């Protein structure tokens, strides 16, 4: 492959030295780091927006702003940037680019140049999205961008929204083609499909979902802009458009997009659980098939986002059932996670603290999704804080914690240094407690009727549950805010002045990115082409003769 | 149409003028009064003070309105029957009056032609048709005469009834409940009214207004399909899919193809072909390398 | 061998698990025809299904969490170099661990589905004696027009005990009409008619809010549903209709025609 900036894959430790090398790199690991930096920057921006909104909602009446447009701008930025800028790039950018190729024993991604294009498309998308904070007619139509509101002048710059979604969509599609090909064709000698780590399986499946569904979103959003600026009227009922169609198309992508986030972060949990418990993943093959089952199952559930949108009754009832079916593959994944603990030898490292937090929050997040699947229950809680709390438990609390667990897990491989273990655990506890105080009470506020996307709740001023839930939630955000800030400080401190990693495999993993590379994997990833022996399995801790914590050069190709 | 001569009305002129006025009002009132509507009307009769917009149906206000089951109607033999007996299937409702020598017979003739073009649904079996006179002076006799003129001398197809109503109050209640407006123009000695077919759901709610002269059998078929909506089950998925491919265009009063749906379907195929394409590319490249 | 064939029978029996809730449901009277849904209003029915669902997921969650916590405590690493000892599963066990949990989940899903189906029908079948109110949403206002022609903004007065069906349309963008007390939401859209119904069973006021994002004052788009007793309601109607004579569109057109 010609993608190594003229160097032969020599496995030399270290990273690019000059700015030029950093920017024009074709190395998947450096690109992965660019994804990580972009997604953490997005997390900071969207997190600040969340904090501002939470403070505004702390009490009835204006707290820090009385301007609905400003609040709606924060809300739009929070939702769009968290999902499109933080979660998807962290999982399908950082994890997919940095970890997956090494985990399958590949030298790089299948198409390094396409990979570089993807990451810079992501960055231009993020920068364009941030532009929304400074332009005068900023877009405030939420990340969903439903017409007809997004076709009015009041919404602001719809073109910016469309461009961001389309650019990030292109980035995702290129990235997905690349990753799917990497997993399918760049695996090292000896590694069969059912010998891949579950992280790889989850990211692979998520990317297949992206490939199938992202073009639909990009097309529907493109038509939105054509509607607004060129007057086509695709979504305008006055001239024969269908006002509901956009919602259907949007969620046709965006519900699968939830699994695009869920699967990779569960993949991280599998990796950390197995490594920390030094145990095989429970029922590995069934877990893989459950992961794959998400592709067909997720494609037929979108109507549960539009139960109250006047769609035919039979369609609501049909998709209530298909939505409930998600519990089957998802339940198997949860069962595997718990089963991985059974008779394990669990070591509670820093990443494991984050992962355990993510796991328990996923129990809450998943189970609170069950009532929402019932169309009839949805009539009472649609677009309320019940929904908001549910998906924050899944995506923000669990997803966020799993992503950070992954960052802590691979941190030594990125920087060659360790994060302070105590501070890692402290921030994990702080984030866990803080987010529960933010999101827990809001579930009860939602049961009382509190709607989403409100900057104020004057009409519920005499409802003690809602008022005190909002109050407590705002207290929680301070704890979360401090923990997240501290976490970033821990990373920065770790990267600059952390204790140097003495082992290439600090957690005792069996996976190739730890066992067969230098402390910081060099270009070409492996000192010599890697292969795995017959019967090798990434979670086989029992039969592996290698001692814990000892760096070793890995399998160096003696078996073919 | 020479409107300058409208002051010296001769009997023949009068007839012509009536027809012209009828056609104009039909064309205008019924197209939703897009641009040019006033101009068209103005050409016919500058001196008239009639503003056709008072005939306009406020569709949004009346869509979903429920027809009263209890109205008593008389058919051409004078027998009473209830409006409710026509429901249970989608119902195409046309308002006319039977002493009309202009557009009314045309409305019914056109409707008959349009319905003949609807192949998916069978009249009487899948839907019913009802013509109601809003003129209280109409009697079974004028109706029978009208049927001859409108080309139904051999009787109506089963599932189609033409009726009269005799109570002015009831006529107003029925037409009013659907936003249908008409009035007597003493000057022209005729009723001015929109040339509209009202589609009712099996439960008697207004689901669509279709304007005569602009619609095609496809529009009628889609309107019937969508009116059946409540009854569509998973077994009739094809009807649902066909219905979803079209949406109603308020400006033109027709159904138009739902373009985004096809664009999205194209995008979906594009995504799938990306997977297939990139995999086959890799496979091909790999084979070449190995050779 | 004997044990193995017993296991087969147990596994086969588990396949029938999801049928249990469905059959149990089928043995009840057909829900749609069950007399007046046990006298429930839809929102009382909703509360019942909601509590059942909550109980269901709480039990599931607590059991699952307790098992996991037990594992996490019991299997902490005792010493350096210790490894996990997860027993390797036989093929039969592998399949069993897929089929049995899936059937349990499916059983629970079906149980909740039939509850939800029943409730859905309750919400979507309007009683024949319901009075119709036209609701038009616009940025950022609810406009109610009832059968008596009483036209009011952000305030709807209804009679206790008479079901009300709202026939809704939007003037501009999407809105969604949610009544806190009656637990029902439905979107309002331009060019499409949607509806919802509720049973005002208790006197007093409750809140109606917008639940579909509609711009700057989305959170300012709320109104009141006021339930009055029959006598008070009649007095209210008399007072309102006396001051505002209702003129229908037909009457207007006729008046215009007469002037010509």
PDB file of N, CA, C and O in Angstrom, chain A residues 304-347:
ATOM      1  N   UNK A 304     -41.956   4.940  15.389  1.00  0.00           N
ATOM      2  CA  UNK A 304     -42.144   5.228  16.821  1.00  0.00           C
ATOM      3  C   UNK A 304     -41.690   6.649  17.189  1.00  0.00           C
ATOM      4  O   UNK A 304     -41.948   7.102  18.295  1.00  0.00           O
ATOM      5  N   UNK A 305     -41.049   7.343  16.253  1.00  0.00           N
ATOM      6  CA  UNK A 305     -40.759   8.765  16.489  1.00  0.00           C
ATOM      7  C   UNK A 305     -41.929   9.633  16.041  1.00  0.00           C
ATOM      8  O   UNK A 305     -41.895  10.838  16.238  1.00  0.00           O
ATOM      9  N   UNK A 306     -42.903   9.030  15.395  1.00  0.00           N
ATOM     10  CA  UNK A 306     -44.003   9.812  14.822  1.00  0.00           C
ATOM     11  C   UNK A 306     -45.347   9.170  15.155  1.00  0.00           C
ATOM     12  O   UNK A 306     -46.258   9.205  14.350  1.00  0.00           O
ATOM     13  N   UNK A 307     -45.438   8.573  16.350  1.00  0.00           N
ATOM     14  CA  UNK A 307     -46.705   7.961  16.750  1.00  0.00           C
ATOM     15  C   UNK A 307     -47.835   8.984  16.789  1.00  0.00           C
ATOM     16  O   UNK A 307     -48.988   8.642  16.600  1.00  0.00           O
ATOM     17  N   UNK A 308     -47.507  10.228  17.097  1.00  0.00           N
ATOM     18  CA  UNK A 308     -48.572  11.223  17.262  1.00  0.00           C
ATOM     19  C   UNK A 308     -48.665  12.139  16.052  1.00  0.00           C
ATOM     20  O   UNK A 308     -49.260  13.190  16.123  1.00  0.00           O
ATOM     21  N   UNK A 309     -48.078  11.718  14.923  1.00  0.00           N
ATOM     22  CA  UNK A 309     -48.032  12.613  13.766  1.00  0.00           C
ATOM     23  C   UNK A 309     -49.116  12.308  12.742  1.00  0.00           C
ATOM     24  O   UNK A 309     -48.968  12.619  11.579  1.00  0.00           O
ATOM     25  N   UNK A 310     -50.209  11.689  13.182  1.00  0.00           N
ATOM     26  CA  UNK A 310     -51.318  11.500  12.263  1.00  0.00           C
ATOM     27  C   UNK A 310     -51.107  10.395  11.242  1.00  0.00           C
ATOM     28  O   UNK A 310     -51.770  10.379  10.218  1.00  0.00           O
ATOM     29  N   UNK A 311     -50.181   9.479  11.480  1.00  0.00           N
ATOM     30  CA  UNK A 311     -50.008   8.353  10.563  1.00  0.00           C
ATOM     31  C   UNK A 311     -51.123   7.338  10.794  1.00  0.00           C
ATOM     32  O   UNK A 311     -51.764   7.332  11.843  1.00  0.00           O
ATOM     33  N   UNK A 312     -51.361   6.447   9.803  1.00  0.00           N
ATOM     34  CA  UNK A 312     -52.459   5.486   9.962  1.00  0.00           C
ATOM     35  C   UNK A 312     -52.285   4.620  11.216  1.00  0.00           C
ATOM     36  O   UNK A 312     -51.165   4.268  11.578  1.00  0.00           O
ATOM     37  N   UNK A 313     -53.404   4.279  11.820  1.00  0.00           N
ATOM     38  CA  UNK A 313     -53.357   3.524  13.069  1.00  0.00           C
ATOM     39  C   UNK A 313     -52.656   2.184  12.916  1.00  0.00           C
ATOM     40  O   UNK A 313     -51.895   1.766  13.783  1.00  0.00           O
ATOM     41  N   UNK A 314     -52.921   1.494  11.790  1.00  0.00           N
ATOM     42  CA  UNK A 314     -52.315   0.165  11.645  1.00  0.00           C
ATOM     43  C   UNK A 314     -50.804   0.253  11.575  1.00  0.00           C
ATOM     44  O   UNK A 314     -50.096  -0.617  12.062  1.00  0.00           O
ATOM     45  N   UNK A 315     -50.307   1.370  11.008  1.00  0.00           N
ATOM     46  CA  UNK A 315     -48.857   1.548  10.914  1.00  0.00           C
ATOM     47  C   UNK A 315     -48.266   1.753  12.304  1.00  0.00           C
ATOM     48  O   UNK A 315     -47.214   1.224  12.648  1.00  0.00           O
ATOM     49  N   UNK A 316     -48.989   2.508  13.132  1.00  0.00           N
ATOM     50  CA  UNK A 316     -48.512   2.722  14.501  1.00  0.00           C
ATOM     51  C   UNK A 316     -48.436   1.404  15.238  1.00  0.00           C
ATOM     52  O   UNK A 316     -47.456   1.105  15.923  1.00  0.00           O
ATOM     53  N   UNK A 317     -49.485   0.575  15.084  1.00  0.00           N
ATOM     54  CA  UNK A 317     -49.525  -0.684  15.828  1.00  0.00           C
ATOM     55  C   UNK A 317     -48.476  -1.652  15.307  1.00  0.00           C
ATOM     56  O   UNK A 317     -47.841  -2.367  16.072  1.00  0.00           O
ATOM     57  N   UNK A 318     -48.282  -1.638  13.986  1.00  0.00           N
ATOM     58  CA  UNK A 318     -47.274  -2.523  13.400  1.00  0.00           C
ATOM     59  C   UNK A 318     -45.892  -2.175  13.935  1.00  0.00           C
ATOM     60  O   UNK A 318     -45.124  -3.038  14.358  1.00  0.00           O
ATOM     61  N   UNK A 319     -45.587  -0.883  13.935  1.00  0.00           N
ATOM     62  CA  UNK A 319     -44.236  -0.493  14.332  1.00  0.00           C
ATOM     63  C   UNK A 319     -44.069  -0.496  15.848  1.00  0.00           C
ATOM     64  O   UNK A 319     -42.941  -0.535  16.339  1.00  0.00           O
ATOM     65  N   UNK A 320     -45.160  -0.478  16.585  1.00  0.00           N
ATOM     66  CA  UNK A 320     -45.045  -0.727  18.017  1.00  0.00           C
ATOM     67  C   UNK A 320     -44.431  -2.104  18.222  1.00  0.00           C
ATOM     68  O   UNK A 320     -43.523  -2.291  19.028  1.00  0.00           O
ATOM     69  N   UNK A 321     -44.924  -3.050  17.438  1.00  0.00           N
ATOM     70  CA  UNK A 321     -44.431  -4.418  17.601  1.00  0.00           C
ATOM     71  C   UNK A 321     -42.985  -4.543  17.144  1.00  0.00           C
ATOM     72  O   UNK A 321     -42.149  -5.105  17.853  1.00  0.00           O
ATOM     73  N   UNK A 322     -42.664  -3.995  15.967  1.00  0.00           N
ATOM     74  CA  UNK A 322     -41.275  -4.119  15.492  1.00  0.00           C
ATOM     75  C   UNK A 322     -40.327  -3.414  16.457  1.00  0.00           C
ATOM     76  O   UNK A 322     -39.203  -3.857  16.660  1.00  0.00           O
ATOM     77  N   UNK A 323     -40.795  -2.308  17.052  1.00  0.00           N
ATOM     78  CA  UNK A 323     -39.944  -1.611  18.008  1.00  0.00           C
ATOM     79  C   UNK A 323     -39.675  -2.483  19.219  1.00  0.00           C
ATOM     80  O   UNK A 323     -38.552  -2.549  19.724  1.00  0.00           O
ATOM     81  N   UNK A 324     -40.714  -3.158  19.707  1.00  0.00           N
ATOM     82  CA  UNK A 324     -40.525  -4.029  20.862  1.00  0.00           C
ATOM     83  C   UNK A 324     -39.536  -5.153  20.550  1.00  0.00           C
ATOM     84  O   UNK A 324     -38.830  -5.627  21.427  1.00  0.00           O
ATOM     85  N   UNK A 325     -39.478  -5.550  19.267  1.00  0.00           N
ATOM     86  CA  UNK A 325     -38.572  -6.641  18.900  1.00  0.00           C
ATOM     87  C   UNK A 325     -37.104  -6.284  19.097  1.00  0.00           C
ATOM     88  O   UNK A 325     -36.257  -7.160  19.186  1.00  0.00           O
ATOM     89  N   UNK A 326     -36.799  -4.977  19.156  1.00  0.00           N
ATOM     90  CA  UNK A 326     -35.410  -4.581  19.400  1.00  0.00           C
ATOM     91  C   UNK A 326     -34.905  -5.202  20.698  1.00  0.00           C
ATOM     92  O   UNK A 326     -33.727  -5.484  20.851  1.00  0.00           O
ATOM     93  N   UNK A 327     -35.829  -5.437  21.636  1.00  0.00           N
ATOM     94  CA  UNK A 327     -35.406  -5.948  22.941  1.00  0.00           C
ATOM     95  C   UNK A 327     -34.735  -7.307  22.814  1.00  0.00           C
ATOM     96  O   UNK A 327     -33.964  -7.688  23.687  1.00  0.00           O
ATOM     97  N   UNK A 328     -35.010  -8.058  21.738  1.00  0.00           N
ATOM     98  CA  UNK A 328     -34.402  -9.390  21.619  1.00  0.00           C
ATOM     99  C   UNK A 328     -32.886  -9.322  21.404  1.00  0.00           C
ATOM    100  O   UNK A 328     -32.128  -9.792  22.255  1.00  0.00           O
ATOM    101  N   UNK A 329     -32.430  -8.710  20.283  1.00  0.00           N
ATOM    102  CA  UNK A 329     -30.966  -8.657  20.133  1.00  0.00           C
ATOM    103  C   UNK A 329     -30.309  -7.832  21.241  1.00  0.00           C
ATOM    104  O   UNK A 329     -29.235  -8.185  21.721  1.00  0.00           O
ATOM    105  N   UNK A 330     -30.983  -6.751  21.657  1.00  0.00           N
ATOM    106  CA  UNK A 330     -30.370  -5.916  22.687  1.00  0.00           C
ATOM    107  C   UNK A 330     -30.237  -6.685  24.000  1.00  0.00           C
ATOM    108  O   UNK A 330     -29.214  -6.612  24.680  1.00  0.00           O
ATOM    109  N   UNK A 331     -31.283  -7.445  24.341  1.00  0.00           N
ATOM    110  CA  UNK A 331     -31.234  -8.241  25.571  1.00  0.00           C
ATOM    111  C   UNK A 331     -30.092  -9.239  25.546  1.00  0.00           C
ATOM    112  O   UNK A 331     -29.405  -9.448  26.556  1.00  0.00           O
ATOM    113  N   UNK A 332     -29.842  -9.823  24.371  1.00  0.00           N
ATOM    114  CA  UNK A 332     -28.739 -10.780  24.272  1.00  0.00           C
ATOM    115  C   UNK A 332     -27.396 -10.096  24.509  1.00  0.00           C
ATOM    116  O   UNK A 332     -26.515 -10.656  25.163  1.00  0.00           O
ATOM    117  N   UNK A 333     -27.262  -8.880  23.999  1.00  0.00           N
ATOM    118  CA  UNK A 333     -26.005  -8.161  24.230  1.00  0.00           C
ATOM    119  C   UNK A 333     -25.804  -7.887  25.725  1.00  0.00           C
ATOM    120  O   UNK A 333     -24.711  -8.058  26.264  1.00  0.00           O
ATOM    121  N   UNK A 334     -26.887  -7.466  26.390  1.00  0.00           N
ATOM    122  CA  UNK A 334     -26.778  -7.171  27.830  1.00  0.00           C
ATOM    123  C   UNK A 334     -26.452  -8.446  28.605  1.00  0.00           C
ATOM    124  O   UNK A 334     -25.646  -8.445  29.540  1.00  0.00           O
ATOM    125  N   UNK A 335     -27.096  -9.536  28.188  1.00  0.00           N
ATOM    126  CA  UNK A 335     -26.857 -10.816  28.846  1.00  0.00           C
ATOM    127  C   UNK A 335     -25.385 -11.217  28.696  1.00  0.00           C
ATOM    128  O   UNK A 335     -24.753 -11.701  29.639  1.00  0.00           O
ATOM    129  N   UNK A 336     -24.835 -10.984  27.515  1.00  0.00           N
ATOM    130  CA  UNK A 336     -23.432 -11.308  27.288  1.00  0.00           C
ATOM    131  C   UNK A 336     -22.527 -10.466  28.172  1.00  0.00           C
ATOM    132  O   UNK A 336     -21.533 -10.956  28.697  1.00  0.00           O
ATOM    133  N   UNK A 337     -22.880  -9.190  28.323  1.00  0.00           N
ATOM    134  CA  UNK A 337     -22.042  -8.323  29.164  1.00  0.00           C
ATOM    135  C   UNK A 337     -22.031  -8.838  30.599  1.00  0.00           C
ATOM    136  O   UNK A 337     -20.976  -8.945  31.234  1.00  0.00           O
ATOM    137  N   UNK A 338     -23.232  -9.156  31.110  1.00  0.00           N
ATOM    138  CA  UNK A 338     -23.288  -9.664  32.484  1.00  0.00           C
ATOM    139  C   UNK A 338     -22.600 -11.025  32.577  1.00  0.00           C
ATOM    140  O   UNK A 338     -21.845 -11.286  33.508  1.00  0.00           O
ATOM    141  N   UNK A 339     -22.853 -11.871  31.572  1.00  0.00           N
ATOM    142  CA  UNK A 339     -22.261 -13.205  31.576  1.00  0.00           C
ATOM    143  C   UNK A 339     -20.748 -13.161  31.559  1.00  0.00           C
ATOM    144  O   UNK A 339     -20.084 -14.067  32.078  1.00  0.00           O
ATOM    145  N   UNK A 340     -20.205 -12.098  30.964  1.00  0.00           N
ATOM    146  CA  UNK A 340     -18.748 -11.977  30.905  1.00  0.00           C
ATOM    147  C   UNK A 340     -18.145 -11.807  32.307  1.00  0.00           C
ATOM    148  O   UNK A 340     -16.992 -12.128  32.550  1.00  0.00           O
ATOM    149  N   UNK A 341     -18.961 -11.316  33.237  1.00  0.00           N
ATOM    150  CA  UNK A 341     -18.499 -11.162  34.628  1.00  0.00           C
ATOM    151  C   UNK A 341     -18.483 -12.512  35.351  1.00  0.00           C
ATOM    152  O   UNK A 341     -17.766 -12.695  36.320  1.00  0.00           O
ATOM    153  N   UNK A 342     -19.338 -13.436  34.898  1.00  0.00           N
ATOM    154  CA  UNK A 342     -19.568 -14.668  35.644  1.00  0.00           C
ATOM    155  C   UNK A 342     -18.275 -15.463  35.770  1.00  0.00           C
ATOM    156  O   UNK A 342     -17.632 -15.803  34.767  1.00  0.00           O
ATOM    157  N   UNK A 343     -17.908 -15.748  37.008  1.00  0.00           N
ATOM    158  CA  UNK A 343     -16.680 -16.492  37.325  1.00  0.00           C
ATOM    159  C   UNK A 343     -15.448 -15.825  36.709  1.00  0.00           C
ATOM    160  O   UNK A 343     -14.490 -16.494  36.325  1.00  0.00           O
ATOM    161  N   UNK A 344     -15.497 -14.520  36.627  1.00  0.00           N
ATOM    162  CA  UNK A 344     -14.349 -13.789  36.115  1.00  0.00           C
ATOM    163  C   UNK A 344     -13.346 -13.498  37.227  1.00  0.00           C
ATOM    164  O   UNK A 344     -13.477 -13.978  38.360  1.00  0.00           O
ATOM    165  N   UNK A 345     -12.333 -12.727  36.868  1.00  0.00           N
ATOM    166  CA  UNK A 345     -11.369 -12.262  37.868  1.00  0.00           C
ATOM    167  C   UNK A 345     -11.241 -10.770  37.654  1.00  0.00           C
ATOM    168  O   UNK A 345     -10.331 -10.280  37.011  1.00  0.00           O
ATOM    169  N   UNK A 346     -12.240 -10.061  38.191  1.00  0.00           N
ATOM    170  CA  UNK A 346     -12.429  -8.676  37.776  1.00  0.00           C
ATOM    171  C   UNK A 346     -11.436  -7.745  38.473  1.00  0.00           C
ATOM    172  O   UNK A 346     -11.283  -7.775  39.695  1.00  0.00           O
ATOM    173  N   UNK A 347     -10.791  -6.945  37.672  1.00  0.00           N
ATOM    174  CA  UNK A 347      -9.873  -5.938  38.194  1.00  0.00           C
ATOM    175  C   UNK A 347     -10.491  -4.575  37.879  1.00  0.00           C
ATOM    176  O   UNK A 347     -10.803  -4.296  36.721  1.00  0.00           O
TER     177      UNK A 347
END
